[in-house]
Structure formats: structure tokens, C-alpha cells
Amino acid sequence: RGGGQRSGGDGPPPDRASDQQLTAVGLAGELLAYQWLLERYPTQVTEACWVSRNRAEAFTGDPGRDDLGYDFAVPFKGGTVMYEVKATTADAGEFQLGESEVRTAQENLRNNNWRLLVVTHALDRQRRIRQLRNPFHPKSRGDYTFAGKGLRLLYRAD
């Protein structure tokens, strides 16, 4: 990411993509992830496996939901595996998880049923898809660094 200089006006800072750009990269990442999943699991993956709202850009019918905590749900004999897709136009190394993604990842921290698909260079031929383990899984310790200023918590007052 990045960009040249800006002189006044509204919009994101030069080093931050606009919401429209982020949406386009996210859609591209999910399209690539769908193809990746189809290639690896052709008997399990159908259009019904794509459950996020981005599915409406590729298929008619179910409009999808963005509050599930994952973008794809692939059924296997041992249970359903959920895939959350994160995409970037560069060599990432960093991503954010939303509230529903954190919740679903934590609910599945003891199994291998929630995974990340990270798509780097989503808009060019250098693209790469990496499958990463749930960051909350005990075996993931050391694989991730929780970066940021903290964790926002809500509590119930007595």
C-alpha cells in the first residue's frame, strides 16, 4: 500500500486505503480463496460453503452474512472447517480480526476447525495464499504477536 502525496481534502491518509479499496481487496481475496478451496477440496466445496456477504457478488440466492466469524464453512467427515479470509495488496504479515472473528476463533481454540487464509498481493500475479492456524490455538503460541494498543472490553456494572 502507499501512495503519493495528498494536498488537503477528505479521504484516508496516503498510507491507508479507502473503505472502497479495502472492500475490493477483500472481495478479490475471497474470490481467490474460493478457487483455492475448490482446487483442494473439489468434492466438499460448493457455492453454499461461501457464507459471507461477498458471496452475493459471485452467486445468486443466499445473500450471506458477515457476523458469523468466518467466510467459508467446508463440511468434512470430522466436522465443518471454518475459514476466515484476510487479503492485502502487499506482503502482509499483519491483519485485524473483528469481534465475531475473535469470538468464533476463541470458541474453536481447542480444535482445528477455524483457520485463516491470508491472501497477499491479492490484485497481482505475485499473489500467494497461506493457511494459518487459529491464533488462539495453544499450538499457535509463538506464531503470532498481538500488536496494537490494547483490547477493548465491555463489562456489566452491578
C-alpha atoms as a printed R data frame, in Angstrom:
    type eleno elety resid chain resno       x       y       z
1   ATOM     1    CA   ARG     A     1   0.000   0.000   0.000
2   ATOM     2    CA   GLY     A     2   1.024   3.535  -0.049
3   ATOM     3    CA   GLY     A     3   0.510   6.283  -2.447
4   ATOM     4    CA   GLY     A     4   1.824   9.648  -3.355
5   ATOM     5    CA   GLN     A     5   1.280  12.951  -1.672
6   ATOM     6    CA   ARG     A     6  -2.062  14.435  -0.804
7   ATOM     7    CA   SER     A     7  -2.872  18.088  -0.571
8   ATOM     8    CA   GLY     A     8  -5.875  18.652   1.659
9   ATOM     9    CA   GLY     A     9  -9.322  17.266   1.011
10  ATOM    10    CA   ASP     A    10 -11.222  14.433   2.523
11  ATOM    11    CA   GLY     A    11 -10.242  10.811   2.396
12  ATOM    12    CA   PRO     A    12  -7.839   8.474   4.046
13  ATOM    13    CA   PRO     A    13  -4.221   9.401   4.686
14  ATOM    14    CA   PRO     A    14  -1.872   8.455   1.826
15  ATOM    15    CA   ASP     A    15  -0.723   5.287   3.602
16  ATOM    16    CA   ARG     A    16  -4.265   3.995   4.231
17  ATOM    17    CA   ALA     A    17  -6.620   2.556   1.641
18  ATOM    18    CA   SER     A    18 -10.153   3.908   1.330
19  ATOM    19    CA   ASP     A    19 -13.105   1.811   2.503
20  ATOM    20    CA   GLN     A    20 -13.977   1.164  -1.153
21  ATOM    21    CA   GLN     A    21 -10.446  -0.087  -1.871
22  ATOM    22    CA   LEU     A    22 -10.484  -2.304   1.227
23  ATOM    23    CA   THR     A    23 -13.825  -3.773   0.150
24  ATOM    24    CA   ALA     A    24 -12.470  -4.517  -3.346
25  ATOM    25    CA   VAL     A    25  -9.342  -6.194  -1.965
26  ATOM    26    CA   GLY     A    26 -11.470  -8.217   0.459
27  ATOM    27    CA   LEU     A    27 -13.711  -9.417  -2.370
28  ATOM    28    CA   ALA     A    28 -10.696 -10.312  -4.521
29  ATOM    29    CA   GLY     A    29  -9.230 -12.242  -1.598
30  ATOM    30    CA   GLU     A    30 -12.439 -14.194  -1.062
31  ATOM    31    CA   LEU     A    31 -12.758 -14.996  -4.783
32  ATOM    32    CA   LEU     A    32  -9.189 -16.316  -4.763
33  ATOM    33    CA   ALA     A    33  -9.821 -18.238  -1.537
34  ATOM    34    CA   TYR     A    34 -12.935 -19.837  -3.054
35  ATOM    35    CA   GLN     A    35 -10.884 -21.009  -6.055
36  ATOM    36    CA   TRP     A    36  -8.136 -22.250  -3.711
37  ATOM    37    CA   LEU     A    37 -10.633 -24.236  -1.629
38  ATOM    38    CA   LEU     A    38 -12.294 -25.669  -4.771
39  ATOM    39    CA   GLU     A    39  -8.932 -26.887  -6.077
40  ATOM    40    CA   ARG     A    40  -8.030 -28.583  -2.799
41  ATOM    41    CA   TYR     A    41 -11.422 -29.980  -1.793
42  ATOM    42    CA   PRO     A    42 -13.451 -30.402  -5.009
43  ATOM    43    CA   THR     A    43 -15.910 -32.895  -3.518
44  ATOM    44    CA   GLN     A    44 -16.605 -30.839  -0.382
45  ATOM    45    CA   VAL     A    45 -16.677 -27.252  -1.648
46  ATOM    46    CA   THR     A    46 -19.838 -25.884  -3.238
47  ATOM    47    CA   GLU     A    47 -21.130 -22.338  -3.590
48  ATOM    48    CA   ALA     A    48 -23.087 -22.913  -0.360
49  ATOM    49    CA   CYS     A    49 -19.752 -23.063   1.507
50  ATOM    50    CA   TRP     A    50 -19.210 -19.353   0.840
51  ATOM    51    CA   VAL     A    51 -21.187 -17.753   3.652
52  ATOM    52    CA   SER     A    52 -20.002 -14.122   3.828
53  ATOM    53    CA   ARG     A    53 -21.869 -11.251   2.169
54  ATOM    54    CA   ASN     A    54 -19.252 -11.158  -0.586
55  ATOM    55    CA   ARG     A    55 -20.817 -14.367  -1.956
56  ATOM    56    CA   ALA     A    56 -23.597 -12.194  -3.431
57  ATOM    57    CA   GLU     A    57 -21.014 -10.769  -5.861
58  ATOM    58    CA   ALA     A    58 -20.490 -14.256  -7.319
59  ATOM    59    CA   PHE     A    59 -23.744 -16.147  -6.733
60  ATOM    60    CA   THR     A    60 -27.478 -15.527  -6.613
61  ATOM    61    CA   GLY     A    61 -29.686 -16.691  -3.778
62  ATOM    62    CA   ASP     A    62 -28.481 -16.501  -0.196
63  ATOM    63    CA   PRO     A    63 -27.004 -13.005   0.369
64  ATOM    64    CA   GLY     A    64 -24.613 -14.277   3.055
65  ATOM    65    CA   ARG     A    65 -23.765 -12.832   6.457
66  ATOM    66    CA   ASP     A    66 -20.769 -11.035   7.914
67  ATOM    67    CA   ASP     A    67 -21.469 -11.758  11.584
68  ATOM    68    CA   LEU     A    68 -20.514 -15.447  11.619
69  ATOM    69    CA   GLY     A    69 -16.796 -15.003  12.278
70  ATOM    70    CA   TYR     A    70 -15.706 -16.771   9.084
71  ATOM    71    CA   ASP     A    71 -16.164 -16.510   5.317
72  ATOM    72    CA   PHE     A    72 -16.313 -20.176   4.289
73  ATOM    73    CA   ALA     A    73 -17.678 -23.290   6.001
74  ATOM    74    CA   VAL     A    74 -16.450 -26.531   4.423
75  ATOM    75    CA   PRO     A    75 -18.019 -29.809   5.579
76  ATOM    76    CA   PHE     A    76 -15.735 -32.772   6.246
77  ATOM    77    CA   LYS     A    77 -16.418 -36.157   7.866
78  ATOM    78    CA   GLY     A    78 -14.872 -34.958  11.132
79  ATOM    79    CA   GLY     A    79 -16.858 -31.715  11.182
80  ATOM    80    CA   THR     A    80 -17.093 -28.370   9.454
81  ATOM    81    CA   VAL     A    81 -13.931 -26.320   8.969
82  ATOM    82    CA   MET     A    82 -14.405 -22.546   9.008
83  ATOM    83    CA   TYR     A    83 -12.073 -20.311   7.013
84  ATOM    84    CA   GLU     A    84 -11.668 -16.593   7.616
85  ATOM    85    CA   VAL     A    85 -10.031 -14.755   4.697
86  ATOM    86    CA   LYS     A    86  -7.696 -11.792   5.111
87  ATOM    87    CA   ALA     A    87  -6.380 -10.109   1.968
88  ATOM    88    CA   THR     A    88  -3.871  -7.394   1.198
89  ATOM    89    CA   THR     A    89  -2.258  -5.869  -1.879
90  ATOM    90    CA   ALA     A    90   1.244  -6.260  -0.431
91  ATOM    91    CA   ASP     A    91   3.317  -8.690   1.641
92  ATOM    92    CA   ALA     A    92   1.173  -8.573   4.721
93  ATOM    93    CA   GLY     A    93   2.418 -10.032   7.950
94  ATOM    94    CA   GLU     A    94  -0.364  -8.227   9.802
95  ATOM    95    CA   PHE     A    95  -4.167  -8.295   9.855
96  ATOM    96    CA   GLN     A    96  -7.038  -7.435  12.142
97  ATOM    97    CA   LEU     A    97  -9.751  -9.719  13.436
98  ATOM    98    CA   GLY     A    98 -13.217  -8.324  14.018
99  ATOM    99    CA   GLU     A    99 -15.365  -9.062  17.047
100 ATOM   100    CA   SER     A   100 -17.224 -12.030  15.523
101 ATOM   101    CA   GLU     A   101 -13.963 -13.468  14.175
102 ATOM   102    CA   VAL     A   102 -12.311 -13.284  17.605
103 ATOM   103    CA   ARG     A   103 -15.367 -14.852  19.237
104 ATOM   104    CA   THR     A   104 -15.539 -17.732  16.746
105 ATOM   105    CA   ALA     A   105 -11.775 -18.311  16.852
106 ATOM   106    CA   GLN     A   106 -11.878 -18.444  20.665
107 ATOM   107    CA   GLU     A   107 -14.852 -20.833  20.612
108 ATOM   108    CA   ASN     A   108 -12.714 -23.134  18.459
109 ATOM   109    CA   LEU     A   109  -9.352 -22.690  20.158
110 ATOM   110    CA   ARG     A   110  -9.072 -26.344  21.210
111 ATOM   111    CA   ASN     A   111  -9.871 -27.854  17.820
112 ATOM   112    CA   ASN     A   112  -8.630 -27.250  14.303
113 ATOM   113    CA   ASN     A   113 -11.998 -26.149  12.902
114 ATOM   114    CA   TRP     A   114 -11.283 -22.405  12.498
115 ATOM   115    CA   ARG     A   115  -8.452 -21.341  10.202
116 ATOM   116    CA   LEU     A   116  -7.148 -18.286   8.424
117 ATOM   117    CA   LEU     A   117  -6.478 -17.936   4.720
118 ATOM   118    CA   VAL     A   118  -4.196 -14.951   4.196
119 ATOM   119    CA   VAL     A   119  -4.020 -13.690   0.606
120 ATOM   120    CA   THR     A   120  -1.069 -11.419  -0.127
121 ATOM   121    CA   HIS     A   121  -0.692  -9.429  -3.354
122 ATOM   122    CA   ALA     A   122  -4.388 -10.150  -3.969
123 ATOM   123    CA   LEU     A   123  -4.576  -7.911  -7.042
124 ATOM   124    CA   ASP     A   124  -1.497  -9.049  -8.957
125 ATOM   125    CA   ARG     A   125   0.243 -12.160 -10.253
126 ATOM   126    CA   GLN     A   126   2.524 -12.378  -7.210
127 ATOM   127    CA   ARG     A   127  -0.480 -13.432  -5.119
128 ATOM   128    CA   ARG     A   128   0.018 -16.073  -2.501
129 ATOM   129    CA   ILE     A   129  -2.408 -17.829  -0.181
130 ATOM   130    CA   ARG     A   130  -1.205 -19.020   3.200
131 ATOM   131    CA   GLN     A   131  -3.270 -21.185   5.502
132 ATOM   132    CA   LEU     A   132  -2.605 -20.239   9.111
133 ATOM   133    CA   ARG     A   133  -3.683 -21.865  12.337
134 ATOM   134    CA   ASN     A   134  -6.157 -20.258  14.724
135 ATOM   135    CA   PRO     A   135  -4.132 -17.620  16.626
136 ATOM   136    CA   PHE     A   136  -5.846 -18.658  19.874
137 ATOM   137    CA   HIS     A   137  -4.977 -22.367  19.494
138 ATOM   138    CA   PRO     A   138  -2.417 -23.480  22.104
139 ATOM   139    CA   LYS     A   139  -0.036 -24.681  19.366
140 ATOM   140    CA   SER     A   140  -0.031 -21.170  17.853
141 ATOM   141    CA   ARG     A   141   1.933 -19.674  20.722
142 ATOM   142    CA   GLY     A   142   4.964 -18.033  19.196
143 ATOM   143    CA   ASP     A   143   3.415 -17.894  15.721
144 ATOM   144    CA   TYR     A   144   1.717 -14.548  16.322
145 ATOM   145    CA   THR     A   145   2.343 -11.321  18.172
146 ATOM   146    CA   PHE     A   146  -0.720  -9.457  19.340
147 ATOM   147    CA   ALA     A   147   0.040  -5.954  18.104
148 ATOM   148    CA   GLY     A   148  -1.846  -2.839  18.999
149 ATOM   149    CA   LYS     A   149  -2.695  -0.539  21.809
150 ATOM   150    CA   GLY     A   150  -4.774  -2.999  23.767
151 ATOM   151    CA   LEU     A   151  -8.008  -4.882  23.818
152 ATOM   152    CA   ARG     A   152 -11.288  -3.066  24.259
153 ATOM   153    CA   LEU     A   153 -13.516  -4.749  26.848
154 ATOM   154    CA   LEU     A   154 -17.083  -4.104  27.916
155 ATOM   155    CA   TYR     A   155 -18.266  -5.114  31.354
156 ATOM   156    CA   ARG     A   156 -21.564  -5.325  33.125
157 ATOM   157    CA   ALA     A   157 -21.920  -2.928  36.040
158 ATOM   158    CA   ASP     A   158 -23.650  -4.285  39.163
